[in-house]
mmCIF file of C-alpha atoms in Angstrom:
data_model
loop_
_atom_site.group_PDB
_atom_site.id
_atom_site.type_symbol
_atom_site.label_atom_id
_atom_site.label_comp_id
_atom_site.label_asym_id
_atom_site.label_seq_id
_atom_site.Cartn_x
_atom_site.Cartn_y
_atom_site.Cartn_z
ATOM 1 C CA MET A 1 27.889 -3.703 19.025
ATOM 2 C CA LYS A 2 27.750 -0.091 17.047
ATOM 3 C CA LYS A 3 23.061 0.997 17.821
ATOM 4 C CA GLU A 4 24.326 1.513 13.936
ATOM 5 C CA PHE A 5 21.708 1.261 11.086
ATOM 6 C CA ALA A 6 23.026 -1.017 8.422
ATOM 7 C CA VAL A 7 23.010 0.608 4.622
ATOM 8 C CA THR A 8 22.909 -1.997 2.979
ATOM 9 C CA ASP A 9 21.826 -2.521 -1.096
ATOM 10 C CA ASN A 10 17.948 -2.948 -0.673
ATOM 11 C CA VAL A 11 18.120 1.037 1.962
ATOM 12 C CA LYS A 12 19.979 2.227 -1.066
ATOM 13 C CA ARG A 13 17.816 1.086 -3.341
ATOM 14 C CA PHE A 14 15.151 2.048 -2.349
ATOM 15 C CA CYS A 15 16.080 5.737 -1.463
ATOM 16 C CA ALA A 16 16.855 5.856 -5.012
ATOM 17 C CA ALA A 17 12.775 4.695 -6.088
ATOM 18 C CA VAL A 18 11.444 7.355 -3.496
ATOM 19 C CA ASN A 19 13.792 10.116 -3.982
ATOM 20 C CA GLY A 20 13.292 9.442 -7.555
ATOM 21 C CA ILE A 21 9.367 9.544 -7.309
ATOM 22 C CA LEU A 22 10.301 13.201 -5.003
ATOM 23 C CA GLN A 23 11.849 14.538 -8.145
ATOM 24 C CA ALA A 24 10.008 13.415 -10.590
ATOM 25 C CA PRO A 25 9.421 15.318 -13.194
ATOM 26 C CA ALA A 26 5.369 17.023 -14.312
ATOM 27 C CA GLY A 27 3.884 14.432 -16.757
ATOM 28 C CA VAL A 28 5.846 11.592 -14.858
ATOM 29 C CA ASP A 29 4.180 9.881 -11.989
ATOM 30 C CA ARG A 30 4.900 9.398 -8.939
ATOM 31 C CA MET A 31 3.078 6.050 -7.569
ATOM 32 C CA ALA A 32 6.715 3.186 -5.852
ATOM 33 C CA LEU A 33 5.889 -0.304 -5.439
ATOM 34 C CA ILE A 34 8.957 -1.922 -2.762
ATOM 35 C CA TYR A 35 8.175 -5.530 -2.579
ATOM 36 C CA GLY A 36 10.444 -8.934 -1.578
ATOM 37 C CA ASP A 37 10.232 -11.465 0.816
ATOM 38 C CA PRO A 38 9.867 -11.226 4.820
ATOM 39 C CA GLY A 39 12.323 -10.599 7.109
ATOM 40 C CA LEU A 40 14.302 -7.887 4.935
ATOM 41 C CA GLY A 41 14.340 -4.945 6.362
ATOM 42 C CA LYS A 42 10.816 -3.415 4.019
ATOM 43 C CA THR A 43 8.964 -1.796 7.259
ATOM 44 C CA GLU A 44 12.421 -1.106 8.670
ATOM 45 C CA THR A 45 13.612 0.661 6.278
ATOM 46 C CA ALA A 46 10.865 2.478 4.993
ATOM 47 C CA THR A 47 10.593 3.807 9.293
ATOM 48 C CA TRP A 48 14.457 5.373 9.057
ATOM 49 C CA TRP A 49 13.827 6.859 5.800
ATOM 50 C CA VAL A 50 10.545 8.226 7.613
ATOM 51 C CA ILE A 51 13.187 9.604 10.378
ATOM 52 C CA HIS A 52 15.892 11.190 9.107
ATOM 53 C CA TYR A 53 14.809 11.727 5.419
ATOM 54 C CA GLY A 54 10.213 12.691 4.968
ATOM 55 C CA GLU A 55 9.693 13.483 8.831
ATOM 56 C CA SER A 56 6.367 15.270 6.684
ATOM 57 C CA ALA A 57 5.364 11.475 5.205
ATOM 58 C CA VAL A 58 2.679 9.383 6.145
ATOM 59 C CA TYR A 59 2.646 5.657 7.020
ATOM 60 C CA VAL A 60 -0.284 3.747 7.709
ATOM 61 C CA ARG A 61 0.060 0.079 7.823
ATOM 62 C CA THR A 62 -3.279 -2.043 6.209
ATOM 63 C CA LYS A 63 -4.490 -4.874 7.562
ATOM 64 C CA LYS A 64 -6.688 -7.712 6.702
ATOM 65 C CA LEU A 65 -9.471 -5.981 6.777
ATOM 66 C CA MET A 66 -10.005 -2.626 5.965
ATOM 67 C CA SER A 67 -12.546 -1.024 3.486
ATOM 68 C CA GLY A 68 -12.135 2.184 2.000
ATOM 69 C CA ARG A 69 -13.539 3.921 4.767
ATOM 70 C CA TRP A 70 -10.955 3.354 7.097
ATOM 71 C CA LEU A 71 -8.471 3.486 5.123
ATOM 72 C CA LEU A 72 -9.343 7.038 4.138
ATOM 73 C CA GLU A 73 -9.763 6.833 8.050
ATOM 74 C CA GLU A 74 -6.271 5.967 8.764
ATOM 75 C CA VAL A 75 -4.809 8.439 6.763
ATOM 76 C CA VAL A 76 -6.206 11.310 7.574
ATOM 77 C CA ALA A 77 -5.426 10.876 11.399
ATOM 78 C CA GLU A 78 -1.949 10.322 10.557
ATOM 79 C CA LEU A 79 -2.327 13.461 8.032
ATOM 80 C CA GLY A 80 -3.361 15.768 11.420
ATOM 81 C CA GLU A 81 -6.374 15.512 10.216
ATOM 82 C CA GLN A 82 -9.699 15.034 13.036
ATOM 83 C CA PRO A 83 -11.992 12.355 10.324
ATOM 84 C CA ALA A 84 -14.813 13.393 9.083
ATOM 85 C CA TYR A 85 -18.009 10.516 9.655
ATOM 86 C CA ARG A 86 -18.881 11.134 5.854
ATOM 87 C CA THR A 87 -16.893 9.043 3.420
ATOM 88 C CA SER A 88 -16.998 11.929 0.935
ATOM 89 C CA ASP A 89 -15.418 14.366 3.290
ATOM 90 C CA LEU A 90 -12.795 12.025 4.702
ATOM 91 C CA PHE A 91 -11.859 11.661 1.262
ATOM 92 C CA ARG A 92 -12.199 15.278 0.129
ATOM 93 C CA GLN A 93 -9.664 15.842 3.588
ATOM 94 C CA ALA A 94 -7.380 13.398 2.127
ATOM 95 C CA VAL A 95 -7.773 15.267 -0.711
ATOM 96 C CA ASP A 96 -7.077 19.176 0.851
ATOM 97 C CA VAL A 97 -3.575 18.743 3.262
ATOM 98 C CA LEU A 98 -2.705 16.055 0.546
ATOM 99 C CA ILE A 99 -3.005 18.641 -3.229
ATOM 100 C CA GLY A 100 -0.228 20.473 -3.540
ATOM 101 C CA THR A 101 2.469 19.631 -1.110
ATOM 102 C CA ASN A 102 5.411 16.874 -1.269
ATOM 103 C CA ARG A 103 4.414 14.310 1.848
ATOM 104 C CA VAL A 104 4.856 11.010 1.233
ATOM 105 C CA VAL A 105 2.075 8.314 1.173
ATOM 106 C CA ILE A 106 3.909 4.731 2.403
ATOM 107 C CA LEU A 107 1.606 2.237 2.469
ATOM 108 C CA ASP A 108 2.991 -1.707 4.252
ATOM 109 C CA GLU A 109 1.407 -4.856 3.480
ATOM 110 C CA ILE A 110 -0.103 -3.560 0.688
ATOM 111 C CA ASP A 111 -1.060 -6.769 -0.916
ATOM 112 C CA TYR A 112 -3.963 -6.797 1.817
ATOM 113 C CA LEU A 113 -5.588 -4.383 -0.542
ATOM 114 C CA ALA A 114 -4.707 -6.417 -3.360
ATOM 115 C CA TYR A 115 -7.618 -8.116 -3.254
ATOM 116 C CA ASP A 116 -9.959 -5.100 -2.940
ATOM 117 C CA ALA A 117 -10.693 -2.931 -6.788
ATOM 118 C CA ARG A 118 -12.155 -0.158 -4.489
ATOM 119 C CA VAL A 119 -9.793 0.312 -2.108
ATOM 120 C CA ILE A 120 -7.110 0.197 -5.461
ATOM 121 C CA GLU A 121 -8.891 2.628 -7.437
ATOM 122 C CA THR A 122 -9.029 4.995 -4.260
ATOM 123 C CA ILE A 123 -5.843 4.656 -3.292
ATOM 124 C CA ARG A 124 -5.075 5.559 -7.382
ATOM 125 C CA ASP A 125 -7.801 8.182 -7.288
ATOM 126 C CA ILE A 126 -5.976 10.132 -4.286
ATOM 127 C CA HIS A 127 -2.395 9.795 -5.983
ATOM 128 C CA ASP A 128 -4.009 11.198 -9.111
ATOM 129 C CA ILE A 129 -6.575 14.285 -8.147
ATOM 130 C CA THR A 130 -2.732 15.534 -5.846
ATOM 131 C CA ASN A 131 -0.155 14.350 -7.372
ATOM 132 C CA SER A 132 1.118 13.912 -3.688
ATOM 133 C CA PRO A 133 3.694 10.155 -3.683
ATOM 134 C CA PHE A 134 2.813 7.520 -2.518
ATOM 135 C CA VAL A 135 5.184 4.231 -1.763
ATOM 136 C CA PHE A 136 3.374 0.899 -1.502
ATOM 137 C CA ILE A 137 5.866 -1.655 0.013
ATOM 138 C CA GLY A 138 4.834 -5.965 -0.361
ATOM 139 C CA MET A 139 5.367 -8.797 0.129
ATOM 140 C CA ALA A 140 6.990 -11.299 -1.869
ATOM 141 C CA GLN A 141 4.015 -11.583 -5.026
ATOM 142 C CA ALA A 142 3.022 -8.093 -4.472
ATOM 143 C CA ASP A 143 3.919 -6.967 -7.592
ATOM 144 C CA LYS A 144 1.619 -10.373 -9.858
ATOM 145 C CA LYS A 145 -0.990 -8.979 -7.112
ATOM 146 C CA LEU A 146 -0.590 -5.228 -7.999
ATOM 147 C CA LYS A 147 -0.422 -6.478 -11.346
ATOM 148 C CA ARG A 148 -3.943 -6.907 -12.581
ATOM 149 C CA TYR A 149 -4.893 -3.420 -11.717
ATOM 150 C CA ARG A 150 -3.400 -2.402 -15.037
ATOM 151 C CA HIS A 151 -3.952 1.531 -14.794
ATOM 152 C CA LEU A 152 -2.585 1.363 -11.387
ATOM 153 C CA TRP A 153 0.641 -0.714 -12.527
ATOM 154 C CA ARG A 154 0.590 1.773 -15.305
ATOM 155 C CA ARG A 155 1.902 4.748 -12.012
ATOM 156 C CA PHE A 156 4.360 2.833 -10.642
ATOM 157 C CA SER A 157 7.249 4.584 -12.088
ATOM 158 C CA GLU A 158 10.129 3.198 -9.973
ATOM 159 C CA VAL A 159 9.474 -0.771 -8.583
ATOM 160 C CA VAL A 160 12.204 -2.202 -5.800
ATOM 161 C CA ARG A 161 12.137 -5.217 -5.300
ATOM 162 C CA PHE A 162 13.864 -6.121 -2.006
ATOM 163 C CA ASP A 163 16.687 -9.185 -2.190
ATOM 164 C CA ASN A 164 19.163 -11.590 -0.308
ATOM 165 C CA LEU A 165 22.118 -9.847 0.885
ATOM 166 C CA THR A 166 24.327 -10.082 -1.099
ATOM 167 C CA ARG A 167 28.546 -11.589 0.004
ATOM 168 C CA GLU A 168 30.090 -7.923 -0.375
ATOM 169 C CA ASP A 169 26.230 -6.625 1.727
ATOM 170 C CA THR A 170 27.120 -8.832 4.520
ATOM 171 C CA ALA A 171 30.639 -7.401 5.039
ATOM 172 C CA ALA A 172 30.059 -4.417 4.377
ATOM 173 C CA VAL A 173 26.749 -4.640 7.388
ATOM 174 C CA ILE A 174 28.950 -6.473 10.042
ATOM 175 C CA ARG A 175 31.719 -4.154 9.585
ATOM 176 C CA GLN A 176 29.371 -1.111 10.122
ATOM 177 C CA ILE A 177 28.207 -2.835 12.782
ATOM 178 C CA ALA A 178 31.259 -4.889 14.722
ATOM 179 C CA GLU A 179 33.436 -3.628 17.033
ATOM 180 C CA VAL A 180 35.286 -6.304 17.242
ATOM 181 C CA PRO A 181 37.900 -6.447 13.642
ATOM 182 C CA VAL A 182 35.763 -9.740 11.567
ATOM 183 C CA ASN A 183 37.855 -11.342 9.031
ATOM 184 C CA ASP A 184 37.329 -12.836 6.231
ATOM 185 C CA SER A 185 37.045 -16.477 6.959
ATOM 186 C CA ALA A 186 34.809 -15.259 9.644
ATOM 187 C CA ILE A 187 32.153 -12.920 7.258
ATOM 188 C CA GLU A 188 32.249 -16.515 4.461
ATOM 189 C CA ALA A 189 31.123 -18.913 6.880
ATOM 190 C CA ILE A 190 28.159 -16.238 8.126
ATOM 191 C CA HIS A 191 27.199 -15.760 3.983
ATOM 192 C CA GLY A 192 27.298 -19.079 3.673
ATOM 193 C CA SER A 193 25.188 -19.848 6.952
ATOM 194 C CA GLY A 194 21.682 -19.547 4.626
ATOM 195 C CA ASN A 195 19.641 -17.009 3.536
ATOM 196 C CA LEU A 196 20.987 -13.944 5.426
ATOM 197 C CA THR A 197 18.427 -11.211 6.424
ATOM 198 C CA VAL A 198 19.623 -7.407 8.544
ATOM 199 C CA ALA A 199 17.616 -8.721 11.537
ATOM 200 C CA MET A 200 20.172 -12.599 11.672
ATOM 201 C CA LEU A 201 23.332 -10.464 11.118
ATOM 202 C CA TYR A 202 22.553 -7.631 14.518
ATOM 203 C CA ARG A 203 22.631 -11.248 16.185
ATOM 204 C CA TRP A 204 25.449 -12.676 15.016
ATOM 205 C CA VAL A 205 27.585 -9.538 15.150
ATOM 206 C CA GLN A 206 25.903 -9.537 18.633
ATOM 207 C CA LYS A 207 27.130 -14.010 18.922
ATOM 208 C CA MET A 208 30.926 -12.237 18.051
ATOM 209 C CA GLU A 209 31.353 -10.004 20.217
ATOM 210 C CA ARG A 210 30.749 -12.334 23.398
ATOM 211 C CA ILE A 211 32.712 -14.695 22.053
ATOM 212 C CA ALA A 212 35.614 -11.705 21.994
ATOM 213 C CA LYS A 213 34.755 -10.820 25.020
ATOM 214 C CA SER A 214 34.605 -13.943 27.231
ATOM 215 C CA ARG A 215 37.698 -15.504 25.330
ATOM 216 C CA ASN A 216 39.979 -12.097 25.590
ATOM 217 C CA LEU A 217 40.393 -12.483 21.282
ATOM 218 C CA GLU A 218 41.403 -8.981 19.372
ATOM 219 C CA GLN A 219 40.312 -11.034 16.143
ATOM 220 C CA ILE A 220 36.727 -13.515 15.149
ATOM 221 C CA THR A 221 37.439 -15.843 12.471
ATOM 222 C CA ALA A 222 35.647 -18.433 11.209
ATOM 223 C CA ASP A 223 36.644 -20.995 13.766
ATOM 224 C CA ASP A 224 36.166 -18.634 16.364
ATOM 225 C CA LEU A 225 31.933 -19.537 15.783
ATOM 226 C CA THR A 226 32.013 -22.926 15.551
ATOM 227 C CA MET B 1 -5.135 25.089 0.710
ATOM 228 C CA ALA B 2 -5.494 23.929 3.906
ATOM 229 C CA GLN B 3 -3.376 26.763 5.636
ATOM 230 C CA LYS B 4 -5.590 29.308 3.482
ATOM 231 C CA GLN B 5 -8.457 27.945 5.198
ATOM 232 C CA THR B 6 -6.931 28.032 8.515
ATOM 233 C CA GLN B 7 -5.588 31.927 8.145
ATOM 234 C CA ALA B 8 -8.832 32.908 6.879
ATOM 235 C CA ILE B 9 -10.899 32.047 10.191
ATOM 236 C CA LEU B 10 -7.238 33.368 12.499
ATOM 237 C CA SER B 11 -8.199 37.278 10.791
ATOM 238 C CA PHE B 12 -11.342 36.650 11.550
ATOM 239 C CA LEU B 13 -10.914 35.359 14.813
ATOM 240 C CA SER B 14 -8.937 38.956 15.252
ATOM 241 C CA ARG B 15 -11.989 40.761 15.340
ATOM 242 C CA ARG B 16 -13.827 39.064 17.144
ATOM 243 C CA LYS B 17 -14.444 37.119 22.001
ATOM 244 C CA ARG B 18 -17.191 34.914 20.251
ATOM 245 C CA PHE B 19 -19.774 33.797 17.536
ATOM 246 C CA TYR B 20 -21.642 31.356 15.193
ATOM 247 C CA LEU B 21 -20.258 29.682 12.650
ATOM 248 C CA ASP B 22 -22.277 31.530 10.442
ATOM 249 C CA GLU B 23 -21.317 34.291 10.985
ATOM 250 C CA ALA B 24 -17.822 32.997 10.379
ATOM 251 C CA VAL B 25 -18.699 31.381 7.554
ATOM 252 C CA LYS B 26 -19.429 35.186 5.758
ATOM 253 C CA GLU B 27 -17.192 36.995 6.247
ATOM 254 C CA THR B 28 -14.045 34.573 5.249
ATOM 255 C CA GLY B 29 -15.991 33.164 2.388
ATOM 256 C CA LEU B 30 -15.088 29.637 3.344
ATOM 257 C CA ASP B 31 -17.070 26.889 2.704
ATOM 258 C CA ARG B 32 -19.439 26.033 5.230
ATOM 259 C CA ARG B 33 -17.988 22.661 6.475
ATOM 260 C CA LYS B 34 -14.449 22.848 6.227
ATOM 261 C CA ALA B 35 -14.775 26.441 8.410
ATOM 262 C CA LEU B 36 -16.417 24.054 10.654
ATOM 263 C CA ARG B 37 -13.451 21.734 10.346
ATOM 264 C CA VAL B 38 -10.751 24.194 11.569
ATOM 265 C CA LEU B 39 -13.175 25.602 14.119
ATOM 266 C CA GLU B 40 -13.479 22.077 15.622
ATOM 267 C CA LYS B 41 -9.681 21.215 15.550
ATOM 268 C CA LEU B 42 -9.170 24.590 17.638
ATOM 269 C CA CYS B 43 -11.694 23.997 19.592
ATOM 270 C CA GLY B 44 -10.120 20.518 20.297
ATOM 271 C CA ASN B 45 -6.597 22.281 21.073
ATOM 272 C CA GLY B 46 -8.688 23.961 24.125
ATOM 273 C CA PHE B 47 -7.833 27.310 22.119
ATOM 274 C CA LEU B 48 -12.123 27.144 21.287
ATOM 275 C CA ASN B 49 -14.886 26.800 23.873
ATOM 276 C CA LEU B 50 -17.860 25.252 22.394
ATOM 277 C CA LEU B 51 -20.651 27.674 23.804
ATOM 278 C CA ALA B 52 -24.085 26.447 22.302
ATOM 279 C CA ASP B 53 -24.495 23.619 19.533
ATOM 280 C CA GLU B 54 -27.724 25.281 17.506
ATOM 281 C CA HIS B 55 -29.039 24.091 14.340
ATOM 282 C CA ILE B 56 -30.467 26.371 11.112
ATOM 283 C CA PRO B 57 -33.100 24.228 9.242
ATOM 284 C CA PRO B 58 -33.259 24.633 5.561
ATOM 285 C CA ARG B 59 -34.007 27.871 4.344
ATOM 286 C CA GLY B 60 -35.231 28.123 0.801
ATOM 287 C CA SER B 61 -34.884 25.912 -1.842
ATOM 288 C CA GLN B 62 -32.214 23.680 0.467
ATOM 289 C CA THR B 63 -32.621 20.659 1.692
ATOM 290 C CA GLY B 64 -31.494 17.899 3.788
ATOM 291 C CA PRO B 65 -31.361 17.348 8.175
ATOM 292 C CA PRO B 66 -30.628 20.887 9.481
ATOM 293 C CA ARG B 67 -27.471 22.460 9.468
ATOM 294 C CA ARG B 68 -24.806 23.064 12.668
ATOM 295 C CA ASN B 69 -24.434 26.319 13.605
ATOM 296 C CA PRO B 70 -22.751 26.102 17.004
ATOM 297 C CA ARG B 71 -21.246 28.925 19.374
ATOM 298 C CA TYR B 72 -17.694 29.348 20.296
ATOM 299 C CA GLU B 73 -15.714 31.783 22.086
ATOM 300 C CA ILE B 74 -11.646 32.107 22.432
ATOM 301 C CA VAL B 75 -10.587 30.885 25.618
ATOM 302 C CA LYS B 76 -6.966 30.916 24.702
ATOM 303 C CA ASP B 77 -4.308 33.071 23.248
ATOM 304 C CA LEU B 78 -3.971 32.073 19.624
ATOM 305 C CA GLY B 79 -0.980 34.119 19.292
ATOM 306 C CA ARG B 80 -0.002 31.378 21.601
ATOM 307 C CA ARG B 81 -0.169 28.104 18.602
ATOM 308 C CA THR B 82 2.819 26.951 19.056
ATOM 309 C CA PRO B 83 5.315 26.635 15.526
ATOM 310 C CA LYS B 84 6.069 23.174 13.893
ATOM 311 C CA ARG B 85 9.504 22.255 15.896
ATOM 312 C CA PRO B 86 12.461 19.933 14.907
ATOM 313 C CA GLU B 87 11.542 16.392 15.961
ATOM 314 C CA CYS B 88 12.756 15.578 19.210
ATOM 315 C CA ALA B 89 14.709 12.133 20.297
ATOM 316 C CA ARG B 90 10.781 11.478 21.642
ATOM 317 C CA ASP B 91 9.054 11.919 19.117
ATOM 318 C CA LYS B 92 11.144 9.503 16.797
ATOM 319 C CA ILE B 93 11.332 6.882 19.572
ATOM 320 C CA TRP B 94 7.456 6.997 19.513
ATOM 321 C CA ARG B 95 7.533 6.921 15.069
ATOM 322 C CA VAL B 96 9.045 4.147 15.769
ATOM 323 C CA PHE B 97 7.290 2.612 17.874
ATOM 324 C CA ARG B 98 3.973 3.380 15.548
ATOM 325 C CA TYR B 99 5.385 1.673 12.639
ATOM 326 C CA MET B 100 7.045 -1.142 14.144
ATOM 327 C CA ARG B 101 5.175 -2.531 17.612
ATOM 328 C CA LYS B 102 7.361 -4.775 18.095
ATOM 329 C CA VAL B 103 11.629 -3.401 18.917
ATOM 330 C CA THR B 104 14.252 -4.280 21.050
ATOM 331 C CA ARG B 105 15.773 -0.598 22.526
ATOM 332 C CA SER B 106 19.093 -1.736 20.229
ATOM 333 C CA ASP B 107 16.467 -1.656 17.577
ATOM 334 C CA LEU B 108 14.768 1.955 18.755
ATOM 335 C CA ALA B 109 18.275 3.496 18.849
ATOM 336 C CA ARG B 110 19.820 2.308 15.895
ATOM 337 C CA ILE B 111 16.862 3.207 13.955
ATOM 338 C CA SER B 112 15.711 6.703 14.647
ATOM 339 C CA GLY B 113 19.238 7.791 15.427
ATOM 340 C CA CYS B 114 18.254 8.318 19.317
ATOM 341 C CA SER B 115 21.408 7.355 21.778
ATOM 342 C CA VAL B 116 20.824 4.070 23.839
ATOM 343 C CA SER B 117 20.139 6.144 26.976
ATOM 344 C CA SER B 118 17.604 8.101 25.489
ATOM 345 C CA ALA B 119 15.320 4.679 24.710
ATOM 346 C CA GLU B 120 16.256 3.282 27.849
ATOM 347 C CA GLN B 121 14.716 6.814 29.538
ATOM 348 C CA TYR B 122 11.487 7.267 27.634
ATOM 349 C CA THR B 123 10.744 3.107 27.272
ATOM 350 C CA ARG B 124 10.868 3.929 31.620
ATOM 351 C CA HIS B 125 8.797 6.706 31.092
ATOM 352 C CA LEU B 126 6.235 4.615 28.399
ATOM 353 C CA GLU B 127 5.756 1.227 30.406
ATOM 354 C CA LYS B 128 5.573 3.247 33.247
ATOM 355 C CA HIS B 129 2.550 4.572 32.132
ATOM 356 C CA GLY B 130 1.000 1.566 30.293
ATOM 357 C CA TYR B 131 1.777 2.673 26.486
ATOM 358 C CA ILE B 132 4.100 0.141 25.965
ATOM 359 C CA ARG B 133 4.848 -4.137 27.770
ATOM 360 C CA ALA B 134 7.880 -6.351 27.317
ATOM 361 C CA ALA B 135 6.880 -9.494 25.603
ATOM 362 C CA GLY B 136 9.410 -11.580 25.354
ATOM 363 C CA LYS B 137 13.457 -11.629 24.720
ATOM 364 C CA ARG B 138 15.266 -11.142 21.607
ATOM 365 C CA GLY B 139 19.216 -12.430 22.946
ATOM 366 C CA LYS B 140 19.856 -10.559 26.454
ATOM 367 C CA GLU B 141 17.241 -7.560 25.265
ATOM 368 C CA LYS B 142 13.570 -6.984 26.341
ATOM 369 C CA ILE B 143 11.642 -6.385 23.194
ATOM 370 C CA TRP B 144 8.899 -3.874 23.545
ATOM 371 C CA LEU B 145 5.376 -4.128 22.416
ATOM 372 C CA LEU B 146 2.841 -1.167 21.905
ATOM 373 C CA VAL B 147 -0.164 -1.455 23.512
ATOM 374 C CA LYS B 148 -1.398 2.074 23.690
ATOM 375 C CA ASP B 149 -1.130 3.812 20.277
ATOM 376 C CA THR B 150 -2.369 7.444 20.775
ATOM 377 C CA GLY B 151 -2.193 8.516 17.028
ATOM 378 C CA PRO B 152 0.626 10.151 15.855
ATOM 379 C CA LYS B 153 1.793 13.240 18.258
ATOM 380 C CA LYS B 154 3.685 11.346 21.391
ATOM 381 C CA PRO B 155 1.883 10.398 24.278
ATOM 382 C CA LYS B 156 2.091 13.917 27.484
ATOM 383 C CA ILE B 157 3.203 12.275 30.035
ATOM 384 C CA LYS B 158 4.351 13.800 33.461
ATOM 385 C CA GLU B 159 7.393 13.484 35.133
ATOM 386 C CA VAL B 160 8.053 13.980 38.534
ATOM 387 C CA ILE B 161 11.754 14.486 39.398
#
């Protein structure tokens, strides 16, 4: 199997959203929300994007028990600063480092913070003061949870929902990573097997390559998969 | 903004060998807290040595607790501060570990864009020094779990060849 990151429709829309907030003209808020069911590759896509296109970006995975101070501490540490002791100093540190820069702050599992208005409003404060791009990544119902905060919701200039893979996505990913040719019938069979995630496709490709090797096949068809 | 503070402190340090925070604040005109933050970072990176941590009681109309007034000494050439270099394969692999926590070597190669051999070599080093641990298998591949997160910078591992 080729060790390549599969660029699906979801990945393209993620990149478009992040580029959208990065290049937003003055006056346009720079917040994006990415959400969707588990297993669709949201975190993986964010990681891939940071490594390849956003070296200075900051990624923070939020936790269920996180308070505003804890979040600020993690953001400041990720920004490469020594976190201060007092919350007010932490806030100033985060603002000082982010202001005037284009450093993207990615907050994963944002649903965990959706019940704490103080934390959510603190993030909004930092965004408003620094005008730094913020990307929120959440689970399937993240949009509904965040809509309650009307002032925050208004600032999302990009909202992307990660969907299940389409047939075209399935075909593109398999052709991109498989080292043996795969017939259309096999792609149809894999796509028809249920709700597919990219991780499942990697496993399918591994399986197909094993079959092709053991049976000495030149091409994989649907019959070989049964 | 943070860069300006660092520049101001560095220009002050080019003229002094030993100094108090008070002197740095007076000469640079920076806010006391911001100057202290830069000096503490330089101290943490081994360029400065903390000689004494004195306290000044509030004067005149000042209120609150006594202010810290540490005394520092330059112990390493500040000109040797390394400029930011582009990320190497190991930096990228370390990032993937920190963001995803549980990954296989294929995941590392796929997401970071590094070669499988780089991923294999670095995971071996990280495992040997206790930063990651095998936690089950996915197919024939081991799943690696990050057990010691040392922050955004990859850990410094001494390699014995």
